[in-house]
Coordinates of C-alpha atoms in Angstrom, one line a residue:
Chain A
M1 CA 9.5 9.4 -23.7
D2 CA 12.4 7.0 -23.2
G3 CA 12.2 5.4 -19.8
V4 CA 8.5 6.2 -19.4
P5 CA 6.5 3.0 -19.1
P6 CA 3.5 2.7 -21.3
R7 CA 0.3 3.8 -19.7
P8 CA -3.3 3.8 -20.8
K9 CA -4.0 6.6 -23.1
Q10 CA -6.4 8.5 -20.9
L11 CA -3.8 8.8 -18.2
S12 CA -1.2 10.7 -20.3
C13 CA -0.8 14.4 -20.2
P14 CA 1.0 15.9 -23.2
I15 CA 2.7 19.1 -22.1
R16 CA 4.4 21.4 -24.4
P17 CA 7.9 22.5 -23.3
S18 CA 6.8 26.1 -23.0
W19 CA 4.3 25.2 -20.4
R20 CA 6.8 23.8 -18.0
R21 CA 7.5 27.0 -16.3
R22 CA 3.8 27.7 -15.8
P23 CA 1.4 26.4 -13.2
L24 CA -0.5 23.5 -14.6
L25 CA -4.1 22.9 -13.9
F26 CA -5.2 19.4 -13.8
R27 CA -8.8 18.3 -13.7
L28 CA -9.5 16.0 -10.9
F29 CA -12.5 13.8 -10.9
A30 CA -13.3 15.2 -7.5
H31 CA -16.0 16.6 -5.4
T32 CA -16.0 18.6 -2.2
T33 CA -18.2 20.9 -0.3
S34 CA -15.9 23.8 0.0
S35 CA -12.5 25.0 -1.2
T36 CA -11.0 24.2 2.3
D37 CA -12.3 20.7 2.6
P38 CA -10.1 17.8 1.5
L39 CA -10.9 16.6 -1.9
I40 CA -12.3 13.2 -2.4
I41 CA -11.0 11.5 -5.5
T42 CA -13.4 9.0 -7.1
A43 CA -12.2 8.8 -10.6
L44 CA -11.5 5.1 -10.9
P45 CA -13.6 2.2 -9.7
D46 CA -12.6 1.0 -6.2
F47 CA -10.4 4.0 -5.8
I48 CA -10.8 6.6 -3.2
D49 CA -8.2 8.9 -1.8
T50 CA -8.0 12.2 0.0
V51 CA -5.8 15.1 -0.9
Q52 CA -4.5 16.6 2.2
Q53 CA -2.3 19.3 0.7
R54 CA -2.7 21.6 -2.2
T55 CA -1.7 25.1 -3.1
R56 CA -4.8 26.6 -4.8
A57 CA -8.1 25.2 -5.9
V58 CA -10.5 26.5 -8.5
K59 CA -14.0 25.5 -9.0
F60 CA -15.9 25.6 -12.2
G61 CA -19.4 24.2 -12.1
S62 CA -19.1 20.9 -10.2
L63 CA -15.4 20.4 -11.0
W64 CA -12.5 21.4 -8.9
F65 CA -9.1 22.1 -10.3
V66 CA -6.1 21.8 -8.2
D67 CA -2.9 23.6 -9.1
M68 CA 0.0 21.3 -8.4
G69 CA 3.2 22.9 -9.5
W70 CA 5.2 19.8 -8.8
V71 CA 3.5 18.0 -11.6
A72 CA 5.1 20.3 -14.1
R73 CA 8.5 18.9 -13.4
C74 CA 7.4 15.5 -14.7
P75 CA 4.3 16.2 -16.8
C76 CA 3.9 13.1 -18.9
W77 CA 4.1 10.6 -16.2
P78 CA 5.8 11.1 -12.9
T79 CA 8.2 8.2 -12.6
R80 CA 9.9 10.4 -10.0
L81 CA 7.7 12.3 -7.7
A82 CA 8.7 15.7 -6.4
D83 CA 9.9 16.7 -3.0
D84 CA 6.7 16.2 -1.2
G85 CA 5.8 13.1 -3.2
E86 CA 3.7 10.8 -1.2
T87 CA 1.7 7.7 -2.1
S88 CA -1.5 9.8 -2.2
Y89 CA 0.0 12.1 -4.9
R90 CA 1.1 9.1 -6.9
R91 CA -2.5 8.0 -6.9
I92 CA -3.8 11.4 -7.7
V93 CA -1.6 11.6 -10.7
A94 CA -3.0 8.4 -11.8
V95 CA -6.5 9.9 -12.1
F96 CA -6.0 13.3 -13.5
S97 CA -6.4 14.2 -17.0
D98 CA -5.1 17.4 -18.5
G99 CA -7.2 20.6 -18.2
D100 CA -9.9 19.7 -20.7
A101 CA -12.7 21.2 -18.6
L102 CA -10.8 24.4 -18.1
L103 CA -10.1 24.6 -21.8
L104 CA -13.7 24.1 -22.6
E105 CA -14.7 26.8 -20.1
R106 CA -12.3 29.1 -22.0
I107 CA -13.9 28.1 -25.3
R108 CA -17.3 28.9 -23.9
A109 CA -16.0 32.3 -22.8
G110 CA -14.8 33.1 -26.3
D111 CA -11.1 32.6 -25.8
D112 CA -9.7 31.8 -29.2
R113 CA -6.3 31.0 -27.7
A114 CA -7.9 28.1 -26.0
L115 CA -9.1 26.8 -29.3
A116 CA -5.6 27.3 -30.7
A117 CA -4.2 25.3 -27.7
I118 CA -6.7 22.5 -28.3
Y119 CA -5.8 22.5 -32.0
D120 CA -2.1 22.2 -31.2
Q121 CA -2.8 19.3 -28.9
H122 CA -5.2 17.3 -31.0
A123 CA -5.0 18.4 -34.6
G124 CA -2.6 15.5 -35.4
L125 CA -5.1 13.0 -34.2
V126 CA -8.1 14.6 -35.9
Y127 CA -6.3 15.2 -39.2
G128 CA -4.5 11.9 -39.2
L129 CA -7.7 10.0 -38.5
A130 CA -9.7 11.8 -41.1
R131 CA -6.9 11.3 -43.7
R132 CA -6.7 7.6 -42.8
V133 CA -10.4 7.0 -43.1
T134 CA -11.1 9.2 -46.2
R135 CA -7.7 8.7 -47.9
D136 CA -8.1 12.2 -49.3
E137 CA -6.0 15.0 -48.0
Q138 CA -8.4 17.7 -49.0
V139 CA -11.3 16.0 -47.4
A140 CA -9.2 15.4 -44.3
R141 CA -8.5 19.1 -44.1
D142 CA -12.2 19.9 -44.4
V143 CA -13.1 17.4 -41.7
T144 CA -10.4 18.9 -39.4
Q145 CA -11.8 22.4 -39.9
E146 CA -15.3 21.1 -39.3
V147 CA -14.4 19.3 -36.1
F148 CA -12.6 22.3 -34.5
T149 CA -15.2 24.7 -35.7
Y150 CA -17.9 22.6 -34.3
L151 CA -16.1 22.5 -31.0
W152 CA -15.8 26.3 -31.0
E153 CA -19.4 26.8 -31.8
M154 CA -20.9 24.0 -29.6
P155 CA -18.7 23.5 -26.6
H156 CA -21.7 22.8 -24.4
R157 CA -22.4 19.7 -26.4
I158 CA -19.3 18.0 -25.0
D159 CA -19.8 15.9 -22.0
L160 CA -16.4 15.3 -20.3
S161 CA -17.9 12.9 -17.9
R162 CA -18.0 10.5 -20.8
G163 CA -14.3 10.8 -21.6
S164 CA -11.5 13.2 -22.4
L165 CA -11.7 15.9 -25.0
R166 CA -9.3 13.9 -27.1
T167 CA -11.7 10.9 -27.0
Y168 CA -14.5 13.2 -28.0
L169 CA -12.6 14.8 -30.9
A170 CA -11.6 11.3 -32.1
M171 CA -15.2 10.3 -32.1
L172 CA -16.3 13.4 -33.9
A173 CA -13.6 13.2 -36.5
H174 CA -14.2 9.5 -37.2
R175 CA -18.0 10.1 -37.5
R176 CA -17.4 13.0 -39.9
A177 CA -14.8 11.1 -41.9
V178 CA -17.0 8.1 -42.2
D179 CA -19.9 10.3 -43.3
E180 CA -17.7 11.7 -46.0
V181 CA -16.6 8.3 -47.1
R182 CA -20.2 7.1 -47.4
R183 CA -21.4 10.2 -49.0
H184 CA -18.8 9.9 -51.8
E185 CA -18.3 6.2 -51.5
A186 CA -18.1 5.4 -55.2
R187 CA -15.4 8.0 -55.8
F188 CA -13.4 7.0 -52.7
R189 CA -13.5 3.4 -53.5
A190 CA -12.5 4.0 -57.1
E191 CA -9.5 6.0 -55.9
T192 CA -8.7 3.4 -53.3
A193 CA -8.6 0.7 -56.0
S194 CA -6.2 2.7 -58.1
A195 CA -4.1 3.8 -55.2
A196 CA -1.5 1.9 -53.2
P197 CA -2.8 -1.5 -52.1
E198 CA -3.3 -0.4 -48.5
L199 CA -5.5 -3.3 -47.6
E200 CA -2.8 -5.7 -48.6
D201 CA -0.3 -3.9 -46.4
G202 CA -3.0 -3.7 -43.8
P203 CA -3.6 -0.8 -41.3
E204 CA -1.5 -2.7 -38.8
T205 CA 1.6 -2.2 -40.9
R206 CA 1.1 1.6 -40.9
V207 CA 0.2 1.4 -37.2
V208 CA 3.4 -0.3 -36.5
D209 CA 5.3 2.2 -38.6
A210 CA 3.7 5.1 -36.8
A211 CA 4.4 3.5 -33.5
T212 CA 7.9 4.8 -33.6
R213 CA 6.5 8.3 -32.9
T214 CA 5.0 7.9 -29.5
W215 CA 4.5 5.3 -26.9
R216 CA 0.8 5.6 -27.5
T217 CA 1.0 4.1 -30.9
K218 CA 3.4 1.5 -29.7
H219 CA 0.9 0.7 -27.1
L220 CA -1.9 0.5 -29.6
A221 CA 0.1 -1.8 -31.8
A222 CA 0.8 -4.1 -28.9
L223 CA -2.8 -4.2 -28.0
L224 CA -3.9 -4.9 -31.5
G225 CA -1.3 -7.6 -31.6
L226 CA -3.1 -9.3 -28.8
L227 CA -6.3 -9.7 -30.8
P228 CA -7.0 -12.8 -32.8
A229 CA -6.1 -12.1 -36.4
E230 CA -9.7 -12.3 -37.6
Q231 CA -10.9 -9.8 -35.0
R232 CA -8.0 -7.5 -35.7
T233 CA -8.8 -7.5 -39.4
A234 CA -12.4 -6.8 -38.9
V235 CA -11.8 -3.9 -36.6
Q236 CA -9.3 -2.4 -38.9
L237 CA -11.6 -2.6 -41.9
A238 CA -14.4 -1.0 -39.9
Y239 CA -12.5 1.7 -38.0
Y240 CA -9.7 2.6 -40.4
D241 CA -11.5 2.1 -43.6
G242 CA -14.9 3.3 -42.4
L243 CA -16.7 0.1 -43.6
T244 CA -20.1 -0.9 -42.2
Y245 CA -20.4 -4.3 -40.8
V246 CA -22.1 -5.4 -44.0
Q247 CA -19.1 -4.2 -46.0
V248 CA -16.8 -5.9 -43.6
A249 CA -18.7 -9.1 -44.0
K250 CA -18.4 -8.8 -47.8
A251 CA -14.7 -8.0 -47.7
L252 CA -13.9 -11.0 -45.5
G253 CA -16.4 -13.3 -47.2
I254 CA -18.2 -14.1 -43.9
P255 CA -21.9 -13.8 -42.8
E256 CA -23.0 -10.4 -41.5
G257 CA -23.7 -11.9 -38.1
T258 CA -20.2 -13.2 -37.9
A259 CA -18.8 -9.8 -38.8
K260 CA -20.9 -8.2 -36.0
T261 CA -19.7 -10.7 -33.5
R262 CA -16.1 -10.3 -34.4
L263 CA -16.3 -6.5 -34.1
R264 CA -18.0 -6.7 -30.8
A265 CA -15.5 -9.3 -29.5
A266 CA -12.6 -7.2 -30.7
L267 CA -13.8 -4.1 -28.8
A268 CA -14.7 -6.1 -25.7
R269 CA -11.2 -7.6 -25.7
L270 CA -9.5 -4.2 -26.2
R271 CA -11.7 -2.8 -23.4
T272 CA -10.6 -5.6 -21.0
L273 CA -7.0 -5.0 -21.9
L274 CA -7.3 -1.3 -21.2
T275 CA -9.0 -1.9 -17.9
D276 CA -6.4 -4.4 -16.8
E277 CA -3.7 -1.9 -17.6
A278 CA -5.4 0.9 -15.7
R279 CA -5.7 -1.3 -12.6
E280 CA -2.1 -2.2 -12.9
A281 CA -1.1 1.4 -13.3
I282 CA -2.5 2.4 -9.9
S283 CA -1.7 -0.7 -8.0
Chain B
M1 CA -28.7 -13.9 -28.9
N2 CA -30.3 -12.3 -25.9
A3 CA -31.2 -8.6 -25.6
T4 CA -28.2 -7.6 -23.6
S5 CA -25.6 -9.1 -26.0
S6 CA -27.5 -7.6 -28.9
D7 CA -27.3 -4.2 -27.2
D8 CA -23.6 -4.8 -26.6
E9 CA -23.1 -5.6 -30.2
T10 CA -25.0 -2.5 -31.3
A11 CA -23.0 -0.4 -28.9
A12 CA -19.7 -1.7 -30.4
L13 CA -20.9 -1.1 -33.9
L14 CA -21.9 2.5 -32.9
A15 CA -18.5 3.1 -31.3
L16 CA -16.9 2.0 -34.6
D17 CA -19.4 3.9 -36.8
A18 CA -20.0 0.6 -38.5
L19 CA -23.8 0.4 -38.5
L20 CA -25.6 1.0 -41.7
P21 CA -26.7 4.6 -42.0
S22 CA -30.3 3.5 -42.0
E23 CA -29.8 1.7 -38.7
Q24 CA -27.9 4.3 -36.8
A25 CA -30.7 6.6 -35.6
D26 CA -32.8 3.6 -34.4
A27 CA -29.8 2.2 -32.6
E28 CA -29.1 5.5 -30.9
L29 CA -32.7 5.8 -29.9
R30 CA -32.7 2.3 -28.5
I31 CA -29.5 2.2 -26.5
G32 CA -28.6 5.9 -26.3
M33 CA -24.9 6.7 -26.4
F34 CA -22.6 3.8 -26.3
P35 CA -20.6 3.3 -23.1
A36 CA -17.7 5.7 -22.4
D37 CA -15.2 2.9 -22.2
L38 CA -16.0 1.9 -25.7
A39 CA -15.4 5.5 -26.8
D40 CA -12.0 5.2 -25.2
V41 CA -11.3 2.0 -27.1
A42 CA -12.3 3.6 -30.3
A43 CA -10.2 6.7 -29.5
L44 CA -7.2 4.5 -28.8
L45 CA -7.5 3.1 -32.3
A46 CA -7.3 6.6 -33.6
E47 CA -3.9 7.1 -31.9
G48 CA -2.4 4.9 -34.6
T49 CA -3.3 7.5 -37.3
V50 CA -1.7 10.6 -35.7
T51 CA -0.2 12.6 -38.5
D52 CA 1.2 16.2 -38.5
P53 CA -1.4 18.3 -40.3
P54 CA -0.3 20.7 -43.0
P55 CA 1.1 23.9 -41.3
E56 CA -1.3 26.2 -43.1
L57 CA -4.3 24.2 -41.8
R58 CA -4.0 25.7 -38.4
S59 CA -4.6 29.3 -39.4
A60 CA -7.3 28.2 -41.9
T61 CA -9.1 26.3 -39.2
L62 CA -8.9 29.0 -36.6
S63 CA -10.1 31.6 -39.1
C64 CA -13.0 29.4 -40.1
A65 CA -14.0 29.0 -36.5
A66 CA -13.7 32.7 -35.9
S67 CA -15.9 33.5 -38.9
R68 CA -18.6 31.3 -37.5
R69 CA -18.5 32.6 -33.9
P70 CA -16.5 35.8 -33.3
P71 CA -14.0 35.4 -30.4
G72 CA -14.4 37.4 -27.3
R73 CA -18.0 36.7 -26.4
P74 CA -19.4 33.7 -24.5
V75 CA -21.2 31.1 -26.4
D76 CA -24.3 31.8 -24.3
A77 CA -23.7 35.5 -24.1
V78 CA -26.3 37.9 -23.0
Q79 CA -26.4 41.4 -24.2
P80 CA -25.4 43.9 -21.5
C81 CA -28.1 46.4 -20.7
E82 CA -27.6 50.1 -20.7
P83 CA -25.9 51.3 -17.4
A84 CA -28.9 53.6 -16.8
L85 CA -31.2 50.6 -17.0
A86 CA -28.9 48.5 -14.8
F87 CA -29.0 51.3 -12.2
D88 CA -32.8 51.6 -12.5
R89 CA -33.4 47.9 -12.0
T90 CA -31.0 47.8 -9.0
V91 CA -32.7 50.7 -7.3
E92 CA -36.0 48.8 -7.7
D93 CA -34.5 45.6 -6.3
L94 CA -33.0 47.3 -3.3
N95 CA -36.2 49.2 -2.7
H96 CA -38.1 45.9 -2.7
L97 CA -35.6 44.4 -0.3
L98 CA -36.0 47.3 2.1
G99 CA -39.8 47.0 2.0
T100 CA -39.4 43.5 3.5
L101 CA -37.3 44.4 6.5
N102 CA -38.8 44.4 10.0
D103 CA -37.9 46.7 12.9
A104 CA -35.1 44.5 14.2
E105 CA -33.6 44.0 10.8
W106 CA -33.4 47.8 10.3
N107 CA -31.2 47.9 13.3
A108 CA -29.0 45.0 12.4
S109 CA -25.3 45.8 12.0
A110 CA -24.6 45.8 8.3
H111 CA -21.4 47.7 7.5
A112 CA -18.1 48.3 9.3
E113 CA -18.0 52.0 8.4
H114 CA -21.7 53.0 8.2
G115 CA -23.1 50.8 10.9
R116 CA -26.7 49.6 11.0
V117 CA -28.9 48.9 8.0
R118 CA -30.7 52.2 8.6
D119 CA -27.4 54.0 8.6
L120 CA -26.3 52.3 5.4
I121 CA -29.5 53.6 3.7
A122 CA -28.9 57.0 5.1
H123 CA -25.4 56.9 3.6
L124 CA -27.1 56.1 0.3
V125 CA -29.3 59.1 0.7
G126 CA -26.2 61.2 1.0
V127 CA -24.6 59.5 -2.0
E128 CA -27.6 60.1 -4.3
R129 CA -27.6 63.7 -3.3
L130 CA -24.0 64.1 -4.2
V131 CA -24.5 62.3 -7.5
L132 CA -27.4 64.5 -8.3
R133 CA -25.2 67.6 -7.8
W134 CA -22.4 66.1 -9.8
L135 CA -24.8 65.2 -12.6
D136 CA -26.0 68.8 -12.7
S137 CA -22.4 70.0 -13.1
D138 CA -22.8 72.2 -10.1
D139 CA -19.4 73.8 -9.6
S140 CA -20.2 74.6 -6.0
V141 CA -20.0 70.9 -5.1
P142 CA -16.7 70.4 -3.4
D143 CA -14.3 67.6 -4.2
L144 CA -15.1 65.0 -1.7
P145 CA -12.6 62.2 -2.2
D146 CA -13.7 60.2 0.8
H147 CA -16.9 58.5 -0.1
V148 CA -17.6 57.5 3.5
A149 CA -16.8 60.8 5.2
A150 CA -18.8 62.7 2.6
T151 CA -22.1 61.2 3.7
R152 CA -21.6 61.2 7.5
P153 CA -23.5 64.5 7.9
V154 CA -26.5 62.9 6.2
I155 CA -26.3 59.8 8.4
A156 CA -26.3 62.2 11.4
E157 CA -29.1 64.2 10.0
L158 CA -31.3 61.1 9.6
A159 CA -30.3 59.5 12.9
D160 CA -33.7 60.0 14.5
T161 CA -35.8 59.4 11.4
N162 CA -38.0 56.4 11.0
P163 CA -36.0 53.9 8.9
R164 CA -38.9 53.4 6.5
E165 CA -38.9 57.2 5.9
I166 CA -35.1 57.0 5.3
A167 CA -35.8 54.3 2.7
R168 CA -38.5 56.5 1.1
Q169 CA -36.1 59.4 0.9
W170 CA -33.4 57.2 -0.6
Y171 CA -35.8 55.9 -3.2
D172 CA -36.9 59.4 -4.2
E173 CA -33.3 60.6 -4.5
A174 CA -32.4 57.6 -6.5
R175 CA -35.3 58.1 -8.9
R176 CA -34.2 61.7 -9.3
V177 CA -30.7 60.5 -10.2
A178 CA -32.1 58.1 -12.8
A179 CA -34.1 61.0 -14.2
A180 CA -31.1 63.4 -14.3
V181 CA -28.8 61.2 -16.4
G182 CA -28.9 63.3 -19.6
T183 CA -26.1 62.8 -22.0
R184 CA -24.4 59.7 -21.0
S185 CA -21.1 60.2 -22.6
R186 CA -20.3 63.5 -20.8
A187 CA -17.7 63.6 -18.2
V188 CA -18.6 63.7 -14.5
V189 CA -16.4 64.1 -11.5
F190 CA -17.3 61.4 -9.1
H191 CA -15.4 62.2 -5.9
D192 CA -11.8 62.4 -7.3
I193 CA -12.3 60.4 -10.5
T194 CA -13.4 61.8 -13.8
V195 CA -15.7 59.3 -15.5
S196 CA -18.5 59.2 -18.1
V197 CA -22.1 59.1 -16.9
D198 CA -22.3 55.5 -18.0
Q199 CA -19.3 54.6 -15.9
L200 CA -20.8 56.4 -13.0
L201 CA -24.0 54.6 -13.3
A202 CA -22.2 51.2 -13.6
M203 CA -20.2 52.0 -10.5
R204 CA -23.4 53.0 -8.7
T205 CA -25.1 49.8 -9.8
G206 CA -22.2 48.0 -8.2
E207 CA -22.4 50.0 -5.0
L208 CA -26.2 49.3 -4.6
W209 CA -25.6 45.6 -5.3
A210 CA -22.8 45.6 -2.7
H211 CA -25.0 47.2 -0.1
A212 CA -27.9 44.8 -0.9
I213 CA -25.4 42.0 -0.2
D214 CA -24.4 43.7 3.1
I215 CA -28.0 44.0 4.2
C216 CA -28.9 40.4 3.3
Q217 CA -25.9 39.1 5.1
A218 CA -26.7 41.2 8.1
V219 CA -30.3 39.8 8.4
G220 CA -29.4 36.3 7.4
R221 CA -30.8 36.2 3.9
T222 CA -29.3 34.9 0.7
P223 CA -27.2 37.5 -1.0
P224 CA -28.9 38.8 -4.1
Q225 CA -27.7 38.0 -7.6
L226 CA -27.9 40.5 -10.4
D227 CA -29.5 39.2 -13.6
P228 CA -27.1 38.3 -16.4
E229 CA -27.8 41.4 -18.4
R230 CA -26.8 43.7 -15.5
M231 CA -23.9 41.4 -14.6
A232 CA -22.7 41.7 -18.2
T233 CA -22.9 45.5 -17.9
L234 CA -20.8 45.4 -14.8
S235 CA -18.2 43.0 -16.3
T236 CA -18.0 45.0 -19.5
E237 CA -17.5 48.3 -17.6
L238 CA -15.1 46.6 -15.3
M239 CA -12.9 45.5 -18.1
A240 CA -12.9 48.9 -19.6
D241 CA -11.9 50.4 -16.3
V242 CA -9.0 48.1 -15.5
P243 CA -6.3 50.6 -16.7
L244 CA -7.9 53.4 -14.7
A245 CA -8.2 51.2 -11.6
M246 CA -4.5 50.2 -11.9
A247 CA -3.6 53.9 -12.1
Y248 CA -5.9 54.9 -9.3
R249 CA -4.4 52.3 -7.0
G250 CA -1.0 53.6 -7.9
T251 CA 0.2 50.4 -9.6
P252 CA 0.0 51.0 -13.4
V253 CA 2.2 48.8 -15.4
P254 CA 2.9 50.6 -18.7
G255 CA 3.5 48.4 -21.7
R256 CA 2.0 45.3 -20.2
A257 CA -1.4 43.7 -20.6
A258 CA -3.6 41.1 -19.0
R259 CA -6.0 38.8 -20.7
F260 CA -9.2 38.1 -18.8
V261 CA -11.3 35.0 -19.7
L262 CA -14.5 35.5 -17.8
T263 CA -16.8 32.5 -17.7
G264 CA -20.5 32.4 -17.4
P265 CA -23.2 34.2 -19.6
A266 CA -21.9 37.6 -18.4
G267 CA -18.4 36.8 -19.3
G268 CA -16.2 37.1 -22.4
T269 CA -12.6 37.4 -23.3
Y270 CA -10.7 40.7 -23.0
T271 CA -7.2 41.8 -23.4
V272 CA -6.7 45.0 -21.4
P273 CA -3.7 47.3 -20.9
L274 CA -2.5 47.8 -17.4
S275 CA -2.0 51.5 -17.6
P276 CA -4.2 54.3 -19.1
Q277 CA -3.5 55.7 -22.5
T278 CA -1.7 52.6 -23.7
Q279 CA -2.8 50.1 -26.2
A280 CA -3.3 46.5 -25.2
A281 CA -0.2 44.5 -26.0
D282 CA 0.4 40.8 -26.0
P283 CA -0.9 39.7 -22.6
D284 CA 1.7 38.8 -20.0
V285 CA -0.9 37.0 -17.8
T286 CA -4.2 35.3 -18.4
I287 CA -6.7 35.3 -15.6
I288 CA -9.6 32.8 -16.0
T289 CA -12.4 33.2 -13.6
D290 CA -16.2 33.5 -13.3
A291 CA -17.5 36.9 -14.4
A292 CA -19.9 37.3 -11.4
S293 CA -17.2 36.5 -8.9
L294 CA -14.8 39.0 -10.4
C295 CA -17.6 41.6 -10.2
R296 CA -17.9 40.8 -6.5
V297 CA -14.2 41.5 -6.1
A298 CA -14.7 44.8 -8.0
V299 CA -17.4 45.9 -5.6
G300 CA -15.4 44.9 -2.6
R301 CA -17.5 41.9 -1.6
L302 CA -14.9 39.3 -2.2
R303 CA -11.2 39.6 -1.5
P304 CA -8.9 38.9 -4.4
D305 CA -7.3 36.1 -2.5
Q306 CA -10.7 34.5 -2.1
L307 CA -11.3 34.6 -5.8
E308 CA -11.3 31.2 -7.5
A309 CA -9.2 31.9 -10.5
A310 CA -6.7 30.2 -12.7
I311 CA -3.7 32.4 -13.5
D312 CA -1.5 31.5 -16.4
G313 CA 1.7 33.4 -17.1
D314 CA 3.1 36.0 -14.8
R315 CA 1.4 35.1 -11.5
E316 CA 2.8 38.1 -9.6
L317 CA 1.4 40.4 -12.3
G318 CA -1.9 38.5 -12.1
D319 CA -2.1 39.0 -8.3
L320 CA -1.3 42.7 -8.8
V321 CA -4.1 43.1 -11.3
L322 CA -6.6 41.3 -9.1
A323 CA -5.6 43.5 -6.2
G324 CA -6.3 46.6 -8.3
I325 CA -9.7 45.4 -9.7
G326 CA -11.6 46.9 -6.7
A327 CA -9.8 50.2 -6.7
L328 CA -12.7 52.1 -8.1
A329 CA -15.3 50.6 -5.7
R330 CA -17.1 53.1 -3.6
D331 CA -18.5 51.8 -0.4

């Protein structure tokens, strides 16, 4: 990823090397009346563009997929556009996500290879998050199995208009992990107390350590670093340790209302930072 | 704190799963799902935890999923109906359509080979007669490889007949075909192809559907859709017939296979060999498309290059397969 500038998470497109020779399908947030009309791209606020050229379009439900072979040459982020690179393409790339909708269509059709592909792309996130929240490897395995099995059984429950598949899986994994923590709270807390003093190190330390792996984690660490310390600590306790706002308040020795306010302010600040970056990315 | 900021706070706590369990349901009821951008923020936090899972977890997870929902079938799958029932229902649908045509519509041009609507139905009278004879294993029936030429004498015979009488004759013949099915697994020679009775009835269902489409297009009506059960019958038979279709078209590809991911309730996932009498190998190409659209290609009412499909893998092979899909269609 050297040389690739950090981008907002939802704009990235992790592509395995073996895919590079294959046509890639990117979901466009697009609508059009027929396969021969120009596509109108309306993915981001205040952003409208028209695709004048394309090689092949596929429609599933209300979504169009456009096969742009040139993207494959620079799948993560096209710092260099291909031969026919035009401003419009640069902008299109800024609004695609990877083929989540197509993968979901395949899951609905019973294609277990699509599930394997989704697992390969996102298992690290699901497992890592579950392990971080539950601090129990076996429970993290169980949560991972549950999350992907749920996806396989209930693909129609996923609304991609609310975010990427990765976002959905993170949400689901976190919810399940937190449920596990709360279900077995006494046991988990006891284990935590006798385990490494992770709260003393702080999730931020581990986040910073992990940040060497990808620009995403570097990006996250940078964003967290922009939060006021009390907000950062509150959000870390709530998200990474699965604490309720009541528990956060107790852990920090602050009123519950203050804990709520800090959590809300932390998320609002992160949201603003992300939005600013998204605007910058397409400007 | 005003109501809006209270809702924002609740949304943030929901996004972090930080509400008390006793408050969660009420909160979701009150504000619904939290905003998508908060989900993105929460998911961004998750990025800091990415860890390689244990290698064995992959197969355990995929096996667990497969045990809960067997691969191959759509999540909202319908059960295919028996080909005999599919044929029967399609006969009734076409008969109903014919009963609504006025004089001008009977004379509308409907088919490049057969001509007007009335001639198209006369062609079907001829087809039903041929099928009846084949079903009866009548050895005197000659091989008639050309489906169109084989029925021209009947079209000529009925040229002066009232179109509603042609429709009645077709319906009677079709009912006789339905009654003559007998043992469905036995082999029948259909023109120059040896197929089972079930395959024959599936092909005939496709043919009647195709001609219903022709008629509706000729008279400016919306082309008919088959119900999901019949569509599932056609798509299932179609997948079973891919090797035969490739061979019939003269483009078998021994040792290679294609994976079809057919979307929609009539869909499913199939790995099929591209040559008869070979086992399905690891697929060289994956074709992802809507089951109903692929069936339209199979009955010759959609050109392969018009099909909205995603092809992953060997694209040339994918195009070859799609070109062969319609080889068994009889028009």
